[in-house]
Amino acid sequence: MKTKLAILSMAGLLATPAMADIQINGFANLVGGMTLDDDESLYGYDSDFNFDPASVFGLQVRGEVSDKLSATAQVVGRGRDDYSADFEWAYLTYMVNNNISVSAGRLRLPLFKYSASLDVGYAYHWITPPNAVYGIDYNNLDGVRIDYQNFAGDWEYGAQLTVGRTEEETVIGGTPADLEVKNIVTLSVELTRDWFSARSLVGTGKVSATNDDFDNFIDGFSQLNAVVNGAARAADQLSVNEDSGSFFEIAMDVDKYDWFVGAEYTRVEVEDSIIATNDAWYVTAGMRFGKFTPHITYEVEEGDISDRVGYLSGLPSTIDSGSAAIDGTWATVLQTAQGLVAQQKNEVSAVTLGLRYDLEPGFALKTDVTWFSDDLNDLNDATLLRVAANYTF
């Protein structure tokens, strides 16, 4: 049903008489992979060769409503969602002048250097961008974006202000959750000159995450404040309910065509919540030999729970309320809370060796091997082999 609705909506857009100039672009990422050991899994892959986790097909339509106004829509089908087609972009853009434009509707959330081209595998050398930085589920928002572009001598520079909100199904510390981020405000600045480019972004928002089991646990934890002073405060600190979130990103690239090197760093923090403060970064480098591009990437992700442990540190491990049932309940609830906090801690790294072959313009073949390491649990270590065909038109 979703696929039919998306196609019918796209057809309606194409048929709009006001849009005399229609541009249609498409892309496909056919990605297959498997881990190299029977008991390993990584990024949705296991030891059985599978195309679903990262394969993506998309179609983008852009129509000129007038000299200053345009409409853009992008329909995407993902293997992990059984290729059900959904509108991921649907927005209008008004060109104020040659330097400033305003877009409104469903937009890409511009958190990273490759956010705008995240689904277009042909646009970068990896099969998929480093998971430590890019492995999030919320990539779009409903809102408004203002873009500014200009030149100063040999420098090209731009700024982008985005405001809006997003609602997505995600996973936090291994637990499924419905995520809502309201009052999103991001500001990014980008500089480019010849072979050098740099970008930085800061963002804020009000973060809420709901999971029925977790929410029921928090309610029960809070009710124990009648016998343990401070339980309600600790429960409130662990809950994720319109808490202040912040995001910071910085990226730099040197591309001399024959060779390139780049790096990107992000930091995510949600105050007074169970969500760990997350730091992630990668360094990548490669060389171009005609149609061949061998490359290597090292990535790291760390989740810091020191503040979250502090929420529980002042609470007693045992109590004597006069009721064995209540005392036992408290011990179980506190141990559960400590376990949930511990689950947020994260220390992982990965090394990826890859090769891209540009078969012809718009069509690239790729392969890579990723060695993943979990410093907290060796059982999660894995080696992943993937192959891909990226196509654009």
Short mmCIF file of C-alpha atoms in Angstrom, two decimals:
data_model
loop_
_atom_site.label_atom_id
_atom_site.label_comp_id
_atom_site.label_asym_id
_atom_site.label_seq_id
_atom_site.Cartn_x
_atom_site.Cartn_y
_atom_site.Cartn_z
CA MET A 1 0.00 0.00 0.00
CA LYS A 2 2.79 2.44 0.88
CA THR A 3 4.50 1.75 -2.43
CA LYS A 4 1.29 2.39 -4.39
CA LEU A 5 0.57 5.62 -2.52
CA ALA A 6 4.12 6.87 -3.08
CA ILE A 7 3.98 6.12 -6.80
CA LEU A 8 0.54 7.74 -7.18
CA SER A 9 1.70 10.82 -5.28
CA MET A 10 4.79 11.05 -7.46
CA ALA A 11 2.67 10.72 -10.57
CA GLY A 12 0.48 13.55 -9.33
CA LEU A 13 3.52 15.72 -8.86
CA LEU A 14 4.74 14.96 -12.37
CA ALA A 15 1.36 15.81 -13.81
CA THR A 16 1.12 19.26 -12.21
CA PRO A 17 0.79 21.70 -15.10
CA ALA A 18 2.65 24.52 -13.34
CA MET A 19 5.84 22.52 -13.36
CA ALA A 20 7.10 23.01 -16.88
CA ASP A 21 10.67 21.94 -16.08
CA ILE A 22 10.87 18.52 -14.42
CA GLN A 23 14.13 16.84 -13.43
CA ILE A 24 14.09 13.16 -12.52
CA ASN A 25 17.08 11.49 -10.88
CA GLY A 26 17.47 8.08 -9.37
CA PHE A 27 19.96 5.97 -7.50
CA ALA A 28 20.43 2.37 -6.44
CA ASN A 29 22.72 0.77 -3.89
CA LEU A 30 22.69 -3.00 -4.19
CA VAL A 31 24.73 -4.13 -1.18
CA GLY A 32 25.35 -7.73 -0.16
CA GLY A 33 27.34 -8.94 2.79
CA MET A 34 28.06 -11.58 5.39
CA THR A 35 30.15 -12.07 8.49
CA LEU A 36 33.01 -14.54 8.25
CA ASP A 37 32.14 -16.64 11.30
CA ASP A 38 28.94 -18.54 12.11
CA ASP A 39 28.41 -16.88 15.49
CA GLU A 40 29.12 -13.30 14.39
CA SER A 41 26.71 -10.51 13.47
CA LEU A 42 27.32 -6.88 12.56
CA TYR A 43 25.24 -3.99 11.17
CA GLY A 44 22.32 -6.34 10.47
CA TYR A 45 24.43 -9.03 8.75
CA ASP A 46 25.20 -12.54 9.92
CA SER A 47 26.99 -15.52 8.36
CA ASP A 48 24.26 -15.94 5.71
CA PHE A 49 24.85 -13.71 2.67
CA ASN A 50 22.16 -11.02 2.70
CA PHE A 51 21.23 -8.00 0.56
CA ASP A 52 18.65 -6.40 2.86
CA PRO A 53 20.47 -4.39 5.57
CA ALA A 54 22.03 -1.69 3.36
CA SER A 55 20.43 -1.94 -0.09
CA VAL A 56 18.55 1.22 -1.09
CA PHE A 57 16.65 2.35 -4.18
CA GLY A 58 15.47 5.93 -4.67
CA LEU A 59 13.84 8.32 -7.09
CA GLN A 60 14.03 12.11 -6.83
CA VAL A 61 11.83 14.55 -8.72
CA ARG A 62 12.44 18.29 -8.85
CA GLY A 63 10.03 20.66 -10.56
CA GLU A 64 10.42 24.36 -11.30
CA VAL A 65 7.18 26.04 -10.27
CA SER A 66 8.54 29.47 -11.26
CA ASP A 67 11.88 31.23 -11.64
CA LYS A 68 12.21 31.39 -7.87
CA LEU A 69 10.10 28.51 -6.55
CA SER A 70 10.79 24.78 -6.92
CA ALA A 71 9.42 21.56 -5.41
CA THR A 72 11.50 18.49 -4.56
CA ALA A 73 10.35 15.01 -3.58
CA GLN A 74 12.35 11.86 -2.95
CA VAL A 75 10.91 8.37 -2.63
CA VAL A 76 13.15 5.72 -1.10
CA GLY A 77 12.77 1.98 -0.64
CA ARG A 78 15.11 0.20 1.79
CA GLY A 79 15.90 -3.47 1.95
CA ARG A 80 15.57 -3.52 5.71
CA ASP A 81 11.96 -2.29 5.29
CA ASP A 82 11.07 -4.83 2.57
CA TYR A 83 11.62 -2.07 -0.01
CA SER A 84 8.40 -0.29 0.94
CA ALA A 85 8.55 3.07 -0.81
CA ASP A 86 8.20 6.16 1.39
CA PHE A 87 8.56 9.90 0.87
CA GLU A 88 11.71 10.88 2.76
CA TRP A 89 11.97 14.35 1.21
CA ALA A 90 9.07 16.56 0.19
CA TYR A 91 9.73 20.29 0.31
CA LEU A 92 9.45 23.63 -1.47
CA THR A 93 12.43 25.93 -2.06
CA TYR A 94 12.23 29.67 -2.66
CA MET A 95 15.28 31.47 -4.05
CA VAL A 96 15.37 34.85 -2.30
CA ASN A 97 18.38 35.90 -4.39
CA ASN A 98 21.54 34.36 -5.83
CA ASN A 99 22.92 33.75 -2.33
CA ILE A 100 19.95 32.89 -0.14
CA SER A 101 17.27 30.20 -0.38
CA VAL A 102 14.53 29.07 1.98
CA SER A 103 13.19 25.48 2.01
CA ALA A 104 10.20 24.15 3.94
CA GLY A 105 8.69 20.69 4.32
CA ARG A 106 10.27 17.30 5.02
CA LEU A 107 14.03 17.82 4.77
CA ARG A 108 17.24 15.93 5.45
CA LEU A 109 18.54 16.64 8.94
CA PRO A 110 21.97 18.11 8.10
CA LEU A 111 24.01 16.65 10.97
CA PHE A 112 26.97 15.31 8.97
CA LYS A 113 29.23 16.13 6.07
CA TYR A 114 27.53 13.52 3.88
CA SER A 115 23.97 13.99 5.17
CA ALA A 116 22.59 15.33 1.87
CA SER A 117 24.06 12.41 -0.12
CA LEU A 118 23.78 9.76 2.60
CA ASP A 119 21.58 7.42 0.54
CA VAL A 120 23.53 7.90 -2.71
CA GLY A 121 26.37 5.39 -2.39
CA TYR A 122 27.95 6.55 -5.64
CA ALA A 123 28.75 9.92 -4.00
CA TYR A 124 31.48 8.58 -1.68
CA HIS A 125 34.21 5.95 -1.65
CA TRP A 126 32.77 3.69 1.09
CA ILE A 127 29.98 1.19 0.64
CA THR A 128 28.31 2.98 3.57
CA PRO A 129 29.76 5.85 5.64
CA PRO A 130 31.41 4.89 8.96
CA ASN A 131 28.78 3.48 11.30
CA ALA A 132 30.39 4.99 14.41
CA VAL A 133 29.40 8.47 13.20
CA TYR A 134 26.57 7.84 10.73
CA GLY A 135 24.81 4.91 12.39
CA ILE A 136 21.67 6.76 13.53
CA ASP A 137 18.04 6.19 12.52
CA TYR A 138 16.78 9.79 12.46
CA ASN A 139 17.94 11.46 9.25
CA ASN A 140 14.94 13.63 8.31
CA LEU A 141 12.90 16.39 9.94
CA ASP A 142 9.82 18.46 9.28
CA GLY A 143 10.77 22.11 9.29
CA VAL A 144 12.44 25.04 7.57
CA ARG A 145 15.98 25.48 6.26
CA ILE A 146 17.76 28.68 5.22
CA ASP A 147 20.85 28.34 3.01
CA TYR A 148 23.42 31.03 2.31
CA GLN A 149 26.25 30.64 -0.25
CA ASN A 150 28.93 33.13 -1.30
CA PHE A 151 32.55 33.62 -2.38
CA ALA A 152 35.47 35.56 -0.90
CA GLY A 153 38.51 35.47 -3.18
CA ASP A 154 39.38 31.83 -3.76
CA TRP A 155 37.18 30.69 -0.88
CA GLU A 156 33.65 29.40 -1.22
CA TYR A 157 31.67 29.52 2.01
CA GLY A 158 28.17 28.81 3.18
CA ALA A 159 25.94 28.70 6.22
CA GLN A 160 22.79 26.72 6.89
CA LEU A 161 20.16 27.29 9.58
CA THR A 162 17.59 24.54 10.14
CA VAL A 163 14.64 24.43 12.55
CA GLY A 164 12.00 21.74 12.98
CA ARG A 165 11.14 18.44 14.64
CA THR A 166 11.48 14.70 14.00
CA GLU A 167 9.79 11.50 15.12
CA GLU A 168 11.41 8.13 14.42
CA GLU A 169 11.61 4.58 15.67
CA THR A 170 15.15 4.01 16.93
CA VAL A 171 17.32 1.93 19.26
CA ILE A 172 18.90 3.41 22.38
CA GLY A 173 21.45 1.25 24.18
CA GLY A 174 20.11 -1.83 22.41
CA THR A 175 16.49 -1.07 23.37
CA PRO A 176 13.84 -0.11 20.78
CA ALA A 177 12.26 3.29 21.44
CA ASP A 178 10.00 5.86 19.83
CA LEU A 179 12.12 8.99 19.55
CA GLU A 180 10.76 12.54 19.34
CA VAL A 181 12.99 15.59 19.08
CA LYS A 182 11.21 18.94 19.17
CA ASN A 183 12.49 22.51 18.81
CA ILE A 184 15.45 21.38 16.71
CA VAL A 185 17.82 24.21 15.80
CA THR A 186 21.04 23.55 13.88
CA LEU A 187 23.56 25.97 12.43
CA SER A 188 26.37 24.81 10.17
CA VAL A 189 29.23 26.62 8.40
CA GLU A 190 31.27 25.21 5.52
CA LEU A 191 34.44 26.48 3.82
CA THR A 192 36.00 25.22 0.60
CA ARG A 193 39.12 26.22 -1.31
CA ASP A 194 40.62 24.09 -4.07
CA TRP A 195 41.61 20.81 -2.38
CA PHE A 196 40.61 21.77 1.18
CA SER A 197 37.18 21.78 2.82
CA ALA A 198 35.98 22.12 6.40
CA ARG A 199 32.56 22.02 8.04
CA SER A 200 31.16 22.42 11.53
CA LEU A 201 27.66 22.21 13.01
CA VAL A 202 26.05 22.85 16.37
CA GLY A 203 22.50 21.81 17.21
CA THR A 204 20.02 21.67 20.07
CA GLY A 205 16.59 20.14 20.67
CA LYS A 206 14.17 18.76 23.24
CA VAL A 207 14.47 14.96 23.31
CA SER A 208 11.85 12.41 24.36
CA ALA A 209 12.09 8.63 24.01
CA THR A 210 9.36 6.18 24.97
CA ASN A 211 9.37 2.43 25.47
CA ASP A 212 6.47 0.78 27.32
CA ASP A 213 8.64 -1.52 29.44
CA PHE A 214 11.09 1.24 30.33
CA ASP A 215 8.33 3.77 31.05
CA ASN A 216 6.57 1.29 33.38
CA PHE A 217 9.85 0.65 35.16
CA ILE A 218 10.45 4.39 35.64
CA ASP A 219 6.94 4.81 37.08
CA GLY A 220 7.51 1.97 39.56
CA PHE A 221 10.95 3.33 40.46
CA SER A 222 9.46 6.76 41.17
CA GLN A 223 6.71 5.34 43.41
CA LEU A 224 9.34 3.85 45.71
CA ASN A 225 10.18 7.39 46.80
CA ALA A 226 7.67 6.76 49.61
CA VAL A 227 10.23 4.48 51.25
CA VAL A 228 13.51 5.68 49.69
CA ASN A 229 14.09 9.41 49.61
CA GLY A 230 15.62 10.35 46.25
CA ALA A 231 14.11 7.52 44.23
CA ALA A 232 11.73 9.85 42.37
CA ARG A 233 14.54 12.25 41.52
CA ALA A 234 16.75 9.42 40.21
CA ALA A 235 13.84 8.04 38.16
CA ASP A 236 13.22 11.46 36.64
CA GLN A 237 16.91 11.81 35.76
CA LEU A 238 16.89 8.44 33.99
CA SER A 239 13.71 9.12 32.01
CA VAL A 240 13.94 10.75 28.57
CA ASN A 241 11.18 13.34 28.58
CA GLU A 242 11.79 16.65 26.80
CA ASP A 243 15.38 16.70 27.99
CA SER A 244 17.85 19.17 26.50
CA GLY A 245 19.91 17.57 23.76
CA SER A 246 22.97 18.97 22.00
CA PHE A 247 24.93 17.94 18.93
CA PHE A 248 28.34 19.05 17.69
CA GLU A 249 30.14 18.05 14.49
CA ILE A 250 33.35 19.04 12.75
CA ALA A 251 34.79 17.61 9.54
CA MET A 252 37.84 18.35 7.40
CA ASP A 253 39.00 16.97 4.06
CA VAL A 254 42.07 17.29 1.86
CA ASP A 255 41.52 15.97 -1.67
CA LYS A 256 44.44 16.25 -4.10
CA TYR A 257 42.60 13.91 -6.50
CA ASP A 258 45.49 11.42 -6.68
CA TRP A 259 45.07 10.97 -2.94
CA PHE A 260 42.72 12.17 -0.20
CA VAL A 261 42.40 12.18 3.57
CA GLY A 262 39.45 13.17 5.73
CA ALA A 263 38.14 13.10 9.28
CA GLU A 264 34.88 13.78 11.09
CA TYR A 265 34.02 14.03 14.80
CA THR A 266 30.62 14.19 16.53
CA ARG A 267 29.42 14.56 20.10
CA VAL A 268 25.83 13.91 21.23
CA GLU A 269 24.59 14.66 24.73
CA VAL A 270 21.11 14.48 26.30
CA GLU A 271 21.13 16.08 29.75
CA ASP A 272 19.37 14.43 32.71
CA SER A 273 18.58 11.21 30.86
CA ILE A 274 19.76 7.61 30.72
CA ILE A 275 21.26 8.21 27.24
CA ALA A 276 25.06 8.10 27.40
CA THR A 277 27.13 11.02 26.14
CA ASN A 278 28.37 9.80 22.79
CA ASP A 279 31.68 10.70 21.13
CA ALA A 280 32.43 9.30 17.68
CA TRP A 281 35.02 9.95 15.00
CA TYR A 282 36.74 8.50 11.99
CA VAL A 283 39.82 9.08 9.86
CA THR A 284 39.85 7.92 6.26
CA ALA A 285 42.40 8.00 3.44
CA GLY A 286 42.68 6.67 -0.09
CA MET A 287 44.43 6.91 -3.44
CA ARG A 288 43.09 7.02 -6.99
CA PHE A 289 44.72 4.93 -9.71
CA GLY A 290 42.64 5.56 -12.80
CA LYS A 291 39.32 3.82 -12.15
CA PHE A 292 40.52 2.17 -8.92
CA THR A 293 40.29 3.76 -5.46
CA PRO A 294 41.71 1.71 -2.58
CA HIS A 295 41.01 3.21 0.83
CA ILE A 296 41.24 2.62 4.58
CA THR A 297 39.13 3.95 7.46
CA TYR A 298 39.52 3.80 11.23
CA GLU A 299 36.50 4.67 13.36
CA VAL A 300 35.77 4.88 17.10
CA GLU A 301 32.58 5.29 19.14
CA GLU A 302 32.45 5.77 22.91
CA GLY A 303 29.45 6.12 25.23
CA ASP A 304 30.25 7.75 28.59
CA ILE A 305 27.91 6.88 31.49
CA SER A 306 29.81 8.50 34.38
CA ASP A 307 27.09 11.11 34.98
CA ARG A 308 24.36 8.46 34.70
CA VAL A 309 26.06 6.29 37.33
CA GLY A 310 26.05 9.37 39.56
CA TYR A 311 22.24 9.53 39.41
CA LEU A 312 22.12 6.29 41.41
CA SER A 313 25.22 6.60 43.56
CA GLY A 314 23.48 8.27 46.52
CA LEU A 315 20.76 5.63 46.81
CA PRO A 316 21.05 2.84 49.42
CA SER A 317 21.67 -0.67 48.11
CA THR A 318 19.42 -2.16 50.82
CA ILE A 319 16.67 -0.78 53.02
CA ASP A 320 14.81 -1.90 56.15
CA SER A 321 11.25 -0.67 55.76
CA GLY A 322 9.72 -3.32 57.95
CA SER A 323 8.32 -5.13 54.89
CA ALA A 324 10.38 -7.92 53.36
CA ALA A 325 8.43 -7.56 50.09
CA ILE A 326 9.18 -3.84 49.77
CA ASP A 327 12.82 -4.34 50.75
CA GLY A 328 13.20 -7.05 48.11
CA THR A 329 11.44 -4.94 45.49
CA TRP A 330 13.81 -2.04 46.16
CA ALA A 331 16.90 -4.24 45.80
CA THR A 332 15.58 -5.60 42.48
CA VAL A 333 14.62 -2.17 41.12
CA LEU A 334 17.97 -0.61 42.00
CA GLN A 335 19.91 -3.50 40.44
CA THR A 336 17.77 -3.20 37.30
CA ALA A 337 18.40 0.54 37.09
CA GLN A 338 22.14 -0.01 37.48
CA GLY A 339 22.01 -2.63 34.73
CA LEU A 340 20.11 -0.33 32.37
CA VAL A 341 22.66 2.41 32.91
CA ALA A 342 25.55 0.00 32.34
CA GLN A 343 23.99 -1.04 29.01
CA GLN A 344 24.46 2.50 27.70
CA LYS A 345 28.24 2.30 27.99
CA ASN A 346 29.92 1.78 24.64
CA GLU A 347 33.53 1.40 23.51
CA VAL A 348 33.86 0.10 19.96
CA SER A 349 36.22 0.58 17.04
CA ALA A 350 36.54 -0.70 13.49
CA VAL A 351 39.01 -0.78 10.63
CA THR A 352 37.72 -0.97 7.06
CA LEU A 353 39.77 -1.75 3.96
CA GLY A 354 37.94 -1.13 0.72
CA LEU A 355 38.24 -0.82 -3.04
CA ARG A 356 36.08 1.19 -5.44
CA TYR A 357 36.09 0.60 -9.21
CA ASP A 358 34.37 3.16 -11.43
CA LEU A 359 33.11 0.96 -14.23
CA GLU A 360 31.59 3.91 -16.11
CA PRO A 361 30.19 7.36 -15.22
CA GLY A 362 27.36 6.90 -12.77
CA PHE A 363 28.17 3.24 -12.03
CA ALA A 364 30.67 1.99 -9.43
CA LEU A 365 31.51 -1.42 -8.01
CA LYS A 366 32.84 -1.70 -4.46
CA THR A 367 34.04 -4.22 -1.94
CA ASP A 368 35.28 -3.87 1.62
CA VAL A 369 36.20 -5.81 4.74
CA THR A 370 35.50 -4.43 8.22
CA TRP A 371 37.17 -5.69 11.38
CA PHE A 372 34.92 -4.65 14.29
CA SER A 373 36.08 -4.69 17.92
CA ASP A 374 34.02 -4.21 21.10
CA ASP A 375 36.34 -3.35 23.99
CA LEU A 376 33.63 -4.19 26.55
CA ASN A 377 32.54 -7.55 25.15
CA ASP A 378 34.78 -9.64 22.91
CA LEU A 379 31.77 -11.76 21.94
CA ASN A 380 30.59 -8.84 19.77
CA ASP A 381 33.80 -8.77 17.72
CA ALA A 382 33.14 -9.54 14.06
CA THR A 383 34.59 -9.46 10.55
CA LEU A 384 32.24 -8.32 7.80
CA LEU A 385 32.70 -8.76 4.05
CA ARG A 386 30.53 -6.71 1.69
CA VAL A 387 30.20 -6.07 -2.04
CA ALA A 388 28.13 -3.36 -3.70
CA ALA A 389 27.00 -1.88 -6.97
CA ASN A 390 26.14 1.85 -6.89
CA TYR A 391 24.22 3.39 -9.75
CA THR A 392 22.89 6.90 -10.45
CA PHE A 393 20.98 8.38 -13.37
#
